[in-house]
Short mmCIF file of C-alpha atoms in Angstrom, two decimals:
data_model
loop_
_atom_site.label_atom_id
_atom_site.label_comp_id
_atom_site.label_asym_id
_atom_site.label_seq_id
_atom_site.Cartn_x
_atom_site.Cartn_y
_atom_site.Cartn_z
CA MET U 1 -39.83 -1.15 29.27
CA PRO U 2 -37.96 -2.83 26.38
CA GLU U 3 -38.64 -1.58 22.95
CA GLY U 4 -39.85 -4.94 21.70
CA ASN U 5 -42.99 -4.59 23.89
CA LEU U 6 -44.19 -1.44 22.14
CA PRO U 7 -46.61 -1.84 19.22
CA GLY U 8 -44.88 -1.66 15.87
CA HIS U 9 -41.37 -1.32 17.27
CA PRO U 10 -39.00 -4.33 17.21
CA ARG U 11 -36.33 -4.52 19.86
CA LEU U 12 -32.91 -3.38 18.66
CA VAL U 13 -29.87 -5.32 19.85
CA ALA U 14 -26.58 -3.95 18.49
CA GLU U 15 -23.97 -6.23 17.04
CA ARG U 16 -21.76 -5.78 14.03
CA ALA U 17 -23.57 -7.39 11.10
CA PHE U 18 -26.07 -6.66 8.37
CA VAL U 19 -29.78 -7.38 8.71
CA SER U 20 -32.56 -8.67 6.53
CA ILE U 21 -36.34 -8.56 6.95
CA CYS U 22 -39.04 -11.21 6.73
CA PHE U 23 -42.75 -11.01 7.59
CA SER U 24 -45.09 -12.99 9.80
CA GLY U 25 -48.76 -12.66 10.43
CA GLU U 26 -48.60 -11.09 13.89
CA ARG U 27 -49.25 -7.37 13.52
CA ALA U 28 -48.98 -4.72 10.86
CA LEU U 29 -46.18 -2.21 10.65
CA ASP U 30 -47.40 0.38 8.23
CA GLY U 31 -47.35 4.13 7.88
CA ALA U 32 -44.43 6.50 7.42
CA PRO U 33 -42.79 5.81 10.83
CA GLY U 34 -42.78 2.08 10.19
CA ARG U 35 -41.35 2.38 6.70
CA GLN U 36 -38.62 4.70 7.95
CA LEU U 37 -37.68 2.26 10.71
CA VAL U 38 -37.43 -0.65 8.27
CA ALA U 39 -35.39 1.40 5.80
CA ALA U 40 -33.02 2.56 8.52
CA ALA U 41 -32.59 -1.00 9.76
CA ASN U 42 -31.71 -2.36 6.33
CA VAL U 43 -28.78 0.03 5.91
CA ALA U 44 -27.52 -0.19 9.48
CA ARG U 45 -24.29 -1.95 10.35
CA ALA U 46 -25.86 -3.41 13.47
CA ARG U 47 -27.32 -6.82 14.10
CA ILE U 48 -31.02 -6.51 14.95
CA ARG U 49 -32.94 -9.45 16.35
CA ARG U 50 -36.26 -10.18 17.94
CA PRO U 51 -36.44 -11.04 21.66
CA PRO U 52 -36.25 -14.78 22.33
CA HIS U 53 -39.68 -16.39 22.68
CA ARG U 54 -40.59 -17.39 26.17
CA GLY U 55 -42.31 -20.50 25.01
CA GLY U 56 -39.08 -22.29 24.14
CA THR U 57 -38.38 -24.61 21.26
CA ALA U 58 -41.47 -26.73 21.75
CA HIS U 59 -43.78 -23.75 21.42
CA ARG U 60 -42.08 -22.62 18.22
CA GLN U 61 -42.40 -26.09 16.71
CA ALA U 62 -46.06 -26.29 17.69
CA ARG U 63 -46.78 -22.89 16.20
CA GLY U 64 -45.35 -23.99 12.85
CA PRO U 65 -43.89 -21.86 10.11
CA ALA U 66 -45.72 -18.68 9.28
CA PRO U 67 -46.81 -18.10 5.68
CA ARG U 68 -44.81 -15.63 3.64
CA ALA U 69 -46.32 -12.17 3.40
CA HIS U 70 -46.22 -10.50 0.04
CA ALA U 71 -45.77 -6.78 -0.47
CA GLY U 72 -48.67 -4.94 1.02
CA ALA U 73 -49.92 -7.83 3.16
CA ASP U 74 -51.05 -7.35 6.75
CA GLY U 75 -47.96 -8.63 8.51
CA ALA U 76 -45.54 -7.23 11.05
CA ALA U 77 -41.96 -6.64 9.97
CA ILE U 78 -39.80 -8.93 12.08
CA LEU U 79 -36.10 -8.08 11.92
CA VAL U 80 -34.19 -11.34 11.77
CA PRO U 81 -30.49 -11.97 12.43
CA GLN U 82 -28.36 -12.54 9.38
CA ARG U 83 -24.86 -13.98 8.96
CA ARG U 84 -22.11 -11.57 10.08
CA ALA U 85 -20.75 -9.51 7.20
CA ARG U 86 -17.58 -10.80 5.56
CA ALA U 87 -15.40 -9.57 2.78
CA PHE U 88 -16.44 -12.60 0.69
CA ARG U 89 -20.17 -11.86 0.79
CA SER U 90 -20.85 -13.90 -2.34
CA VAL U 91 -19.97 -17.10 -0.47
CA ALA U 92 -21.92 -16.01 2.58
CA ARG U 93 -25.02 -15.31 0.49
CA ARG U 94 -24.94 -18.87 -0.84
CA ASP U 95 -24.72 -20.35 2.63
CA ARG U 96 -27.20 -18.37 4.73
CA ALA U 97 -28.97 -20.03 7.62
CA PRO U 98 -32.76 -20.31 7.62
CA ALA U 99 -34.64 -17.36 9.10
CA ALA U 100 -35.68 -17.61 12.73
CA ASP U 101 -38.94 -16.95 14.56
CA GLY U 102 -41.32 -18.56 12.15
CA CYS U 103 -39.89 -17.24 8.88
CA SER U 104 -39.43 -20.12 6.45
CA HIS U 105 -37.29 -18.05 4.12
CA ARG U 106 -35.90 -14.56 3.63
CA LEU U 107 -37.26 -12.01 1.28
CA ALA U 108 -36.30 -12.79 -2.29
CA PRO U 109 -33.86 -10.34 -3.88
CA ARG U 110 -35.39 -7.44 -5.72
CA GLY U 111 -36.34 -8.33 -9.26
CA LYS U 112 -36.47 -12.10 -8.56
CA SER U 113 -39.38 -14.35 -7.71
CA GLY U 114 -39.95 -18.00 -7.06
CA PRO U 115 -41.13 -20.50 -4.50
CA PRO U 116 -39.81 -20.37 -0.95
CA ARG U 117 -36.56 -22.16 -0.20
CA THR U 118 -37.30 -25.39 1.64
CA ALA U 119 -35.03 -27.91 3.31
CA ALA U 120 -34.94 -29.93 0.10
CA HIS U 121 -33.75 -26.91 -1.83
CA ARG U 122 -31.02 -26.29 0.69
CA ALA U 123 -29.95 -29.93 0.62
CA ARG U 124 -29.49 -29.79 -3.16
CA ARG U 125 -27.63 -26.49 -2.99
CA PRO U 126 -23.94 -26.91 -3.93
CA ARG U 127 -21.49 -26.17 -1.17
CA PRO U 128 -18.71 -23.65 -1.62
CA THR U 129 -15.64 -24.94 -3.39
CA GLY U 130 -12.21 -25.28 -1.84
CA ALA U 131 -10.98 -21.87 -3.00
CA PRO U 132 -13.75 -19.85 -1.29
CA ARG U 133 -13.26 -21.91 1.86
CA PHE U 134 -9.60 -20.98 1.85
CA ALA U 135 -10.57 -17.35 1.30
CA LEU U 136 -12.90 -17.43 4.27
CA LEU U 137 -10.22 -18.98 6.43
CA ALA U 138 -7.78 -16.32 5.33
CA ALA U 139 -10.33 -13.65 6.20
CA GLY U 140 -9.61 -14.09 9.88
CA ARG U 141 -5.87 -13.62 9.70
CA ILE U 142 -4.11 -10.83 11.55
CA VAL U 143 -1.46 -8.73 9.80
CA THR U 144 1.30 -7.46 12.06
CA LEU U 145 3.53 -4.47 11.49
CA ASP U 146 6.51 -6.70 10.71
CA ASP U 147 4.43 -8.59 8.15
CA ALA U 148 3.47 -5.36 6.42
CA VAL U 149 7.05 -4.04 6.30
CA GLN U 150 8.40 -7.36 5.02
CA SER U 151 5.73 -7.52 2.33
CA ALA U 152 6.61 -4.02 1.14
CA ARG U 153 10.31 -4.88 0.94
CA GLU U 154 9.48 -7.88 -1.22
CA HIS U 155 6.69 -6.57 -3.44
CA GLN U 156 6.79 -2.77 -3.55
CA PRO U 157 7.31 -1.73 -7.22
CA GLN U 158 9.16 1.43 -6.23
CA LEU U 159 11.81 -0.63 -4.46
CA ARG U 160 12.14 -2.99 -7.43
CA GLN U 161 12.59 0.02 -9.67
CA ALA U 162 15.29 1.43 -7.37
CA ARG U 163 17.12 -1.90 -7.40
CA ALA U 164 16.99 -1.99 -11.18
CA ASN U 165 18.37 1.55 -11.36
CA THR U 166 21.25 0.52 -9.09
CA ALA U 167 22.02 -2.47 -11.30
CA ALA U 168 21.96 -0.24 -14.39
CA ALA U 169 24.36 2.23 -12.74
CA GLY U 170 26.75 -0.61 -11.93
CA ALA U 171 26.60 -1.77 -15.54
CA ARG U 172 27.44 1.74 -16.74
CA ALA U 173 30.51 1.72 -14.47
CA ARG U 174 31.68 -1.50 -16.11
CA GLU U 175 31.06 0.05 -19.50
CA ALA U 176 33.35 2.95 -18.57
CA LEU U 177 36.07 0.47 -17.54
CA ALA U 178 36.06 -1.33 -20.89
CA PRO U 179 38.16 1.24 -22.87
CA LEU U 180 40.97 0.93 -20.29
CA LEU U 181 41.37 -2.79 -20.95
CA PRO U 182 43.08 -4.37 -24.00
CA GLN U 183 40.86 -4.69 -27.06
CA LEU U 184 41.22 -7.84 -29.16
CA SER U 185 39.49 -8.50 -32.48
CA ALA U 186 39.72 -11.18 -35.16
CA THR U 187 38.51 -11.37 -38.76
CA ALA U 188 38.42 -14.05 -41.44
CA GLY U 189 37.46 -13.80 -45.09
CA TYR U 190 37.08 -15.76 -48.29
CA ASN U 191 36.82 -14.36 -51.86
CA ARG U 192 36.33 -16.14 -55.18
CA ARG U 193 37.15 -14.13 -58.28
CA ILE U 194 36.27 -15.11 -61.87
CA ALA U 195 37.86 -13.20 -64.78
CA SER U 196 37.48 -13.64 -68.56
CA GLY U 197 40.40 -13.30 -71.02
CA GLY U 198 40.54 -11.57 -74.43
CA GLY U 199 40.90 -14.72 -76.60
CA THR U 200 38.65 -17.58 -77.64
CA VAL U 201 39.13 -21.30 -78.08
CA ALA U 202 37.50 -23.42 -80.84
CA THR U 203 36.20 -26.96 -80.33
CA SER U 204 34.45 -29.44 -82.60
CA THR U 205 31.07 -28.22 -81.45
CA ASN U 206 31.37 -24.51 -80.51
CA THR U 207 33.65 -21.65 -79.71
CA GLY U 208 34.19 -20.59 -75.99
CA VAL U 209 35.66 -17.61 -74.18
CA ILE U 210 38.82 -18.09 -72.15
CA SER U 211 38.21 -17.40 -68.35
CA SER U 212 40.11 -17.88 -65.08
CA THR U 213 39.05 -18.51 -61.46
CA GLN U 214 41.00 -17.43 -58.38
CA ASN U 215 40.33 -18.09 -54.65
CA SER U 216 41.52 -15.82 -51.86
CA PHE U 217 41.69 -16.63 -48.12
CA SER U 218 42.60 -14.20 -45.36
CA ASP U 219 42.46 -13.87 -41.57
CA SER U 220 43.80 -11.44 -39.03
CA VAL U 221 44.09 -10.85 -35.29
CA THR U 222 44.48 -7.31 -33.97
CA ALA U 223 45.13 -6.09 -30.42
CA GLN U 224 45.23 -2.55 -29.10
CA VAL U 225 45.41 -0.89 -25.71
CA LEU U 226 45.20 2.66 -24.42
CA VAL U 227 48.48 3.65 -22.82
CA PHE U 228 47.97 7.22 -21.66
CA ASP U 229 45.35 9.92 -22.15
CA PHE U 230 46.09 12.32 -19.28
CA GLY U 231 43.51 10.62 -17.05
CA SER U 232 40.54 11.25 -19.31
CA GLN U 233 39.17 7.71 -19.54
CA PHE U 234 40.27 6.65 -16.05
CA ASN U 235 38.49 9.62 -14.43
CA ARG U 236 35.43 8.85 -16.53
CA PHE U 237 35.46 5.34 -15.06
CA ARG U 238 35.84 6.67 -11.50
CA SER U 239 32.97 9.09 -12.12
CA ALA U 240 30.74 6.20 -13.23
CA GLN U 241 31.69 4.31 -10.07
CA ALA U 242 30.73 7.30 -7.93
CA GLN U 243 27.41 7.58 -9.74
CA SER U 244 26.81 3.89 -9.05
CA ASP U 245 27.47 4.52 -5.35
CA ALA U 246 25.06 7.46 -5.44
CA GLN U 247 22.35 5.29 -6.97
CA ALA U 248 22.91 2.58 -4.34
CA ALA U 249 22.42 5.21 -1.62
CA THR U 250 19.27 6.39 -3.40
CA GLU U 251 17.99 2.83 -3.30
CA ARG U 252 18.52 2.75 0.48
CA ALA U 253 16.68 6.07 0.79
CA THR U 254 13.79 4.60 -1.20
CA ALA U 255 13.70 1.60 1.13
CA LEU U 256 13.57 3.89 4.17
CA GLN U 257 10.74 5.91 2.65
CA ILE U 258 8.81 2.75 1.82
CA ASP U 259 9.23 1.52 5.39
CA PHE U 260 7.88 4.81 6.68
CA ASN U 261 4.94 4.75 4.26
CA VAL U 262 4.01 1.25 5.38
CA ARG U 263 4.29 2.14 9.06
CA ALA U 264 2.20 5.28 8.60
CA ALA U 265 -0.47 3.38 6.64
CA TYR U 266 -0.46 0.60 9.22
CA PHE U 267 -0.91 2.95 12.17
CA ASP U 268 -3.65 4.80 10.27
CA THR U 269 -5.45 1.50 9.67
CA ARG U 270 -5.02 0.56 13.33
CA ALA U 271 -6.45 3.91 14.40
CA ASN U 272 -9.44 3.59 12.08
CA ALA U 273 -10.13 0.11 13.47
CA ALA U 274 -10.13 1.59 16.98
CA LEU U 275 -12.37 4.45 15.87
CA ALA U 276 -14.80 1.94 14.38
CA GLN U 277 -14.87 0.14 17.72
CA VAL U 278 -15.54 3.45 19.48
CA ALA U 279 -18.43 4.12 17.10
CA ARG U 280 -19.76 0.61 17.71
CA GLU U 281 -19.68 1.06 21.48
CA ASN U 282 -21.35 4.44 21.11
CA LEU U 283 -24.15 2.85 19.08
CA ASP U 284 -24.61 0.13 21.72
CA ASN U 285 -24.83 2.81 24.38
CA GLN U 286 -27.37 4.83 22.38
CA ILE U 287 -29.53 1.75 21.80
CA ARG U 288 -29.48 0.92 25.51
CA HIS U 289 -30.53 4.46 26.39
CA LEU U 290 -33.22 4.34 23.71
CA GLN U 291 -34.72 1.24 25.32
CA GLN U 292 -34.58 2.90 28.72
CA THR U 293 -36.25 6.06 27.43
CA GLU U 294 -39.03 4.05 25.79
CA GLY U 295 -39.81 2.47 29.13
CA PHE U 296 -39.87 5.84 30.86
CA VAL U 297 -42.15 7.34 28.21
CA GLN U 298 -44.57 4.44 28.37
CA ALA U 299 -44.64 4.73 32.15
CA GLY U 300 -45.35 8.44 31.83
CA THR U 301 -42.25 9.62 33.66
CA ARG U 302 -40.65 11.17 30.59
CA ALA U 303 -41.96 13.34 27.78
CA GLU U 304 -42.37 12.06 24.22
CA ILE U 305 -39.70 14.47 23.02
CA ASP U 306 -37.09 12.52 24.98
CA LEU U 307 -37.95 9.41 22.97
CA VAL U 308 -37.70 11.31 19.68
CA GLN U 309 -34.32 12.68 20.70
CA ALA U 310 -33.10 9.22 21.71
CA ARG U 311 -34.15 7.78 18.35
CA THR U 312 -32.36 10.61 16.55
CA ASP U 313 -29.19 10.06 18.56
CA THR U 314 -29.33 6.33 17.79
CA ALA U 315 -29.70 6.96 14.07
CA ASN U 316 -26.80 9.40 14.11
CA ALA U 317 -24.66 6.88 15.97
CA ARG U 318 -25.52 4.26 13.36
CA VAL U 319 -24.44 6.62 10.56
CA ALA U 320 -21.20 7.32 12.43
CA LEU U 321 -20.54 3.58 12.66
CA ILE U 322 -21.11 3.13 8.93
CA ASN U 323 -18.68 5.95 8.16
CA ALA U 324 -16.11 4.57 10.60
CA ASP U 325 -16.30 1.09 9.08
CA ASN U 326 -15.92 2.58 5.61
CA ALA U 327 -12.87 4.56 6.73
CA TYR U 328 -11.37 1.36 8.14
CA GLN U 329 -11.86 -0.52 4.88
CA THR U 330 -10.45 2.40 2.88
CA SER U 331 -7.38 2.57 5.10
CA LYS U 332 -6.74 -1.12 4.42
CA LEU U 333 -6.78 -0.36 0.70
CA ASN U 334 -4.12 2.27 1.34
CA LEU U 335 -2.14 -0.25 3.38
CA ASN U 336 -2.29 -2.72 0.49
CA ALA U 337 -0.89 -0.06 -1.83
CA ALA U 338 1.89 0.74 0.65
CA MET U 339 2.75 -2.96 0.91
CA GLY U 340 2.80 -3.27 -2.88
CA VAL U 341 0.20 -6.03 -3.01
CA GLN U 342 -3.00 -6.42 -4.97
CA GLY U 343 -5.64 -8.34 -3.11
CA PRO U 344 -8.70 -8.20 -0.86
CA THR U 345 -8.88 -6.45 2.47
CA ASP U 346 -10.29 -9.46 4.33
CA TYR U 347 -7.86 -9.14 7.20
CA ASP U 348 -7.41 -7.22 10.41
CA VAL U 349 -4.35 -5.46 11.74
CA ALA U 350 -2.78 -6.26 15.07
CA ASP U 351 -3.15 -3.69 17.81
CA THR U 352 0.58 -2.91 17.86
CA GLN U 353 1.88 0.41 19.10
CA ALA U 354 5.22 1.73 17.89
CA PRO U 355 7.88 1.05 20.54
CA PRO U 356 9.95 3.94 21.90
CA VAL U 357 12.80 5.05 19.65
CA LEU U 358 16.24 4.87 21.20
CA GLY U 359 17.29 8.41 22.05
CA GLU U 360 13.91 10.02 21.32
CA ASP U 361 14.29 12.10 24.49
CA GLY U 362 17.97 12.85 23.88
CA ALA U 363 19.70 16.05 22.85
CA LEU U 364 19.10 17.45 19.39
CA ASP U 365 22.80 17.71 18.51
CA ALA U 366 23.40 14.01 19.06
CA LEU U 367 20.41 13.10 16.90
CA LEU U 368 21.53 15.48 14.14
CA GLU U 369 25.01 14.01 14.12
CA GLU U 370 23.59 10.52 13.75
CA ALA U 371 21.17 11.58 11.02
CA ASN U 372 23.82 13.39 8.95
CA ARG U 373 26.02 10.32 9.17
CA ALA U 374 23.35 7.70 8.48
CA ARG U 375 20.92 9.32 6.07
CA PRO U 376 21.40 7.78 2.60
CA GLU U 377 20.35 11.04 0.94
CA MET U 378 23.53 12.65 2.26
CA GLN U 379 25.62 9.74 1.04
CA SER U 380 23.98 9.88 -2.37
CA LEU U 381 24.63 13.61 -2.79
CA GLU U 382 28.23 13.29 -1.61
CA SER U 383 28.82 10.54 -4.17
CA GLN U 384 27.14 12.65 -6.84
CA ILE U 385 29.43 15.61 -6.06
CA ARG U 386 32.45 13.33 -6.32
CA ALA U 387 31.16 11.98 -9.64
CA ASP U 388 30.70 15.49 -11.06
CA GLN U 389 34.18 16.52 -9.94
CA LEU U 390 35.71 13.47 -11.63
CA THR U 391 33.77 14.30 -14.77
CA VAL U 392 35.43 17.73 -14.80
CA SER U 393 38.86 16.08 -14.48
CA SER U 394 38.00 13.66 -17.28
CA LEU U 395 37.01 16.49 -19.60
CA HIS U 396 40.21 18.39 -18.82
CA GLY U 397 42.15 15.39 -20.11
CA GLN U 398 40.52 15.76 -23.51
CA TYR U 399 42.55 18.93 -24.09
CA TRP U 400 45.59 16.67 -24.57
CA PRO U 401 46.41 13.78 -26.89
CA SER U 402 45.94 10.10 -26.14
CA VAL U 403 48.56 7.44 -26.82
CA GLY U 404 47.88 3.81 -27.68
CA VAL U 405 49.74 0.77 -29.01
CA ASN U 406 48.49 -1.89 -31.39
CA ALA U 407 49.71 -5.14 -32.89
CA GLY U 408 48.36 -7.35 -35.64
CA PHE U 409 48.89 -10.72 -37.29
CA ILE U 410 47.58 -11.21 -40.85
CA GLN U 411 47.49 -14.28 -43.15
CA SER U 412 46.40 -14.43 -46.79
CA GLY U 413 46.73 -16.70 -49.84
CA GLN U 414 44.93 -18.55 -52.62
CA SER U 415 44.68 -21.82 -50.69
CA LEU U 416 44.55 -22.76 -47.05
CA ASP U 417 47.79 -24.74 -47.23
CA GLN U 418 49.70 -21.92 -48.90
CA LEU U 419 48.97 -18.87 -46.73
CA GLY U 420 51.49 -16.11 -46.32
CA TRP U 421 51.61 -14.13 -43.10
CA ARG U 422 52.86 -10.88 -41.77
CA LEU U 423 53.13 -9.39 -38.27
CA GLY U 424 52.92 -5.71 -37.43
CA ALA U 425 52.95 -3.40 -34.39
CA GLY U 426 52.62 0.33 -33.95
CA VAL U 427 52.00 3.30 -31.74
CA SER U 428 49.11 5.74 -32.31
CA LEU U 429 48.68 9.29 -31.09
CA THR U 430 45.28 10.97 -31.29
CA TRP U 431 44.75 14.66 -30.57
CA ASN U 432 41.54 16.55 -31.10
CA ILE U 433 43.08 19.93 -31.71
CA PHE U 434 39.89 21.89 -32.37
CA GLU U 435 36.26 20.76 -32.13
CA GLY U 436 34.50 24.11 -32.23
CA GLY U 437 34.68 24.71 -28.47
CA LEU U 438 32.94 21.42 -27.58
CA THR U 439 35.35 20.41 -24.80
CA ARG U 440 35.30 23.83 -23.20
CA ALA U 441 31.48 23.85 -23.10
CA GLN U 442 31.43 20.36 -21.59
CA VAL U 443 33.82 21.47 -18.86
CA SER U 444 31.62 24.47 -18.04
CA GLU U 445 28.56 22.23 -17.83
CA ALA U 446 30.29 19.79 -15.48
CA GLU U 447 31.52 22.58 -13.20
CA ALA U 448 27.98 23.98 -12.99
CA ASN U 449 26.72 20.50 -12.05
CA VAL U 450 29.22 20.44 -9.18
CA ILE U 451 27.94 23.77 -7.86
CA ALA U 452 24.33 22.57 -8.09
CA ALA U 453 25.11 19.32 -6.28
CA VAL U 454 26.86 21.16 -3.45
CA ALA U 455 23.86 23.46 -3.06
CA GLN U 456 21.56 20.44 -2.99
CA LEU U 457 23.73 18.90 -0.27
CA ASP U 458 23.39 22.03 1.87
CA LEU U 459 19.64 22.00 1.31
CA GLN U 460 19.46 18.35 2.32
CA ARG U 461 21.39 19.09 5.50
CA GLN U 462 18.81 21.74 6.38
CA GLN U 463 15.99 19.33 5.57
CA ILE U 464 17.49 16.70 7.84
CA ARG U 465 17.61 19.16 10.71
CA SER U 466 13.98 20.04 10.12
CA ASP U 467 12.98 16.36 9.92
CA VAL U 468 14.80 15.34 13.08
CA ASP U 469 13.73 18.31 15.17
CA GLY U 470 10.14 18.14 13.91
CA ALA U 471 9.84 14.41 14.61
CA ARG U 472 11.39 14.83 18.07
CA LEU U 473 8.92 17.58 18.94
CA ALA U 474 6.03 15.53 17.54
CA VAL U 475 6.97 12.58 19.76
CA ARG U 476 7.15 14.79 22.84
CA ALA U 477 3.81 16.47 22.08
CA ALA U 478 2.13 13.14 21.34
CA LYS U 479 3.28 11.70 24.66
CA GLU U 480 1.84 14.62 26.58
CA SER U 481 -1.35 14.58 24.51
CA LEU U 482 -1.83 10.86 25.07
CA SER U 483 -1.58 11.29 28.82
CA ALA U 484 -4.09 14.14 28.76
CA THR U 485 -6.57 12.29 26.54
CA GLN U 486 -6.47 9.24 28.80
CA GLU U 487 -7.39 11.44 31.74
CA ALA U 488 -10.16 13.07 29.71
CA LEU U 489 -11.50 9.65 28.72
CA THR U 490 -11.62 8.53 32.35
CA ASN U 491 -13.51 11.67 33.34
CA ALA U 492 -15.92 11.33 30.40
CA ARG U 493 -16.80 7.79 31.45
CA GLU U 494 -17.43 8.93 35.00
CA ARG U 495 -19.54 11.82 33.71
CA LEU U 496 -21.70 9.46 31.67
CA ARG U 497 -22.13 7.15 34.64
CA LEU U 498 -23.34 10.01 36.81
CA ALA U 499 -25.61 11.33 34.05
CA GLU U 500 -27.18 7.89 33.63
CA GLN U 501 -27.86 7.63 37.34
CA ARG U 502 -29.43 11.09 37.43
CA TYR U 503 -31.55 10.31 34.38
CA ALA U 504 -32.69 6.98 35.83
CA VAL U 505 -34.03 8.58 39.01
CA GLY U 506 -35.66 11.43 37.10
CA VAL U 507 -33.31 14.18 38.23
CA GLY U 508 -31.22 14.58 35.08
CA SER U 509 -32.44 15.71 31.68
CA ALA U 510 -32.14 14.18 28.23
CA ILE U 511 -29.87 17.04 27.21
CA GLU U 512 -27.51 16.30 30.09
CA LEU U 513 -27.42 12.62 29.18
CA GLY U 514 -26.89 13.34 25.49
CA ASP U 515 -24.06 15.73 26.22
CA ALA U 516 -22.37 13.10 28.36
CA GLN U 517 -22.69 10.52 25.60
CA ILE U 518 -21.20 12.90 23.04
CA ALA U 519 -18.39 13.83 25.41
CA LEU U 520 -17.49 10.17 25.92
CA ALA U 521 -17.45 9.46 22.19
CA GLN U 522 -15.27 12.50 21.55
CA ALA U 523 -12.88 11.64 24.38
CA ALA U 524 -12.50 8.07 23.14
CA ALA U 525 -11.82 9.29 19.60
CA GLN U 526 -9.25 11.79 20.87
CA ALA U 527 -7.47 9.05 22.82
CA VAL U 528 -7.28 6.90 19.69
CA GLN U 529 -5.99 9.79 17.61
CA ALA U 530 -3.37 10.71 20.22
CA ASP U 531 -2.09 7.15 20.27
CA ASP U 532 -1.96 7.15 16.46
CA LYS U 533 -0.03 10.43 16.45
CA LEU U 534 2.54 9.02 18.85
CA SER U 535 3.12 5.92 16.73
CA THR U 536 3.32 7.95 13.52
CA ALA U 537 5.71 10.46 15.13
CA ARG U 538 8.03 7.65 16.18
CA ALA U 539 7.95 6.28 12.64
CA GLN U 540 8.87 9.76 11.40
CA LEU U 541 11.78 9.91 13.84
CA LEU U 542 13.08 6.57 12.59
CA ARG U 543 12.89 7.88 9.04
CA ALA U 544 14.60 11.15 9.97
CA LEU U 545 17.47 9.33 11.70
CA GLY U 546 17.96 6.93 8.79
CA ARG U 547 17.14 3.85 10.83
CA GLN U 548 15.24 0.84 9.60
#
């Protein structure tokens, strides 16, 4: 018989929501078993409601609202449906519907007291503002994989940092070009000089010292250009350009890694959502079997221990659902971090599986050739090697002198209308003959950097082979595993169906039924995990091949 017909046991109907408790004056639910049931219901992520009254609406209106029972009163705990849980619970708490089945109000929050909420109170209650309404509307939106990747490309701080580093490297290349271009400078000056003489002059009133004042104006324009320095400055400029190219390739590598991180976080969130659904279906199944077992026990066809075991299995399934929902919410936090956004997790992800990667079943050599050609890490290291080699050439040029030419135009005089001018030009030769071995040490350092960069390139080539081959094998294994788990899931469902039939006619045991339920839950979880592994492996293959 249904559970709601047993004394002290409300019927449990599983849906995804929270519950609250109110009291009516029907029957008492006291003692340790009752308190444990109420406590378990309050923390469950299942919607628990009382069976609909057979009397209809007219009977409920005639019965009238039941008085509120205070703590310790003789009243039965009636588990009443509550609004479905949302991310914006603060808005939901302000807009709860009245309690059903004779409860005029819900239990007041702990630590608060006051008169029951009536219709007049609810009429005067302020409605949510526009912003919370918008938040609740946004709570139902679905985030697709393309949305997540696009958001990461626009907001991810790591990508913004990589772009800034590329811009800085380009600016350094322009800085290295500046000494190769003509340099032009101009100056202007004004001086006023006051000097006193050795004599004095007498007047009718006093005697003064003889002094003189002189103004001086000057201006000049100077131009100079480097003619030849044995390639020192030009190779330094080419080295800066190569470093800028290396940084641009590093930026592309960062973008590829961010795309992979978003895809991996998205597929993990999708898998956790599916696992939460599996846990929810398992709880529904356990509750249905619990109701069936209660009827058998009351009829005397099953032992009391079967009912205890069914209640235990239901409680364990409820705990598993809570953990699965928590894992789903946590995975959405990780997805937000991968997308580079700061905000709530009041959204769901679309059930999108990664499409097959072009050539995922192809030969390894073809995939390796593509990866070595397309991976930006290889391009970055090759540019870095070229930059280090050009640095060595630039330092070799410092062993020799540099030649430059200069020209200047100068004007000077005591007044602006009487300025004298002169024009000059010259050739300069600069040679650092001995600097204590500085140039030689710089050359040795640059040559060592070249050797290190070449070794890093070889290491990266090995890493690419490992990435491509590992991702290819992971895709193949995930395909085979997914096929096997689907077959296992089909068999587990059939096993549970047969176990339920045997248990219903009294042939099967509670252990047999419980084992079938556990096997179905495990098979469903394995199918979800296999699908997640396939999607993640394909994302890894895209990353290994250097594709976006």
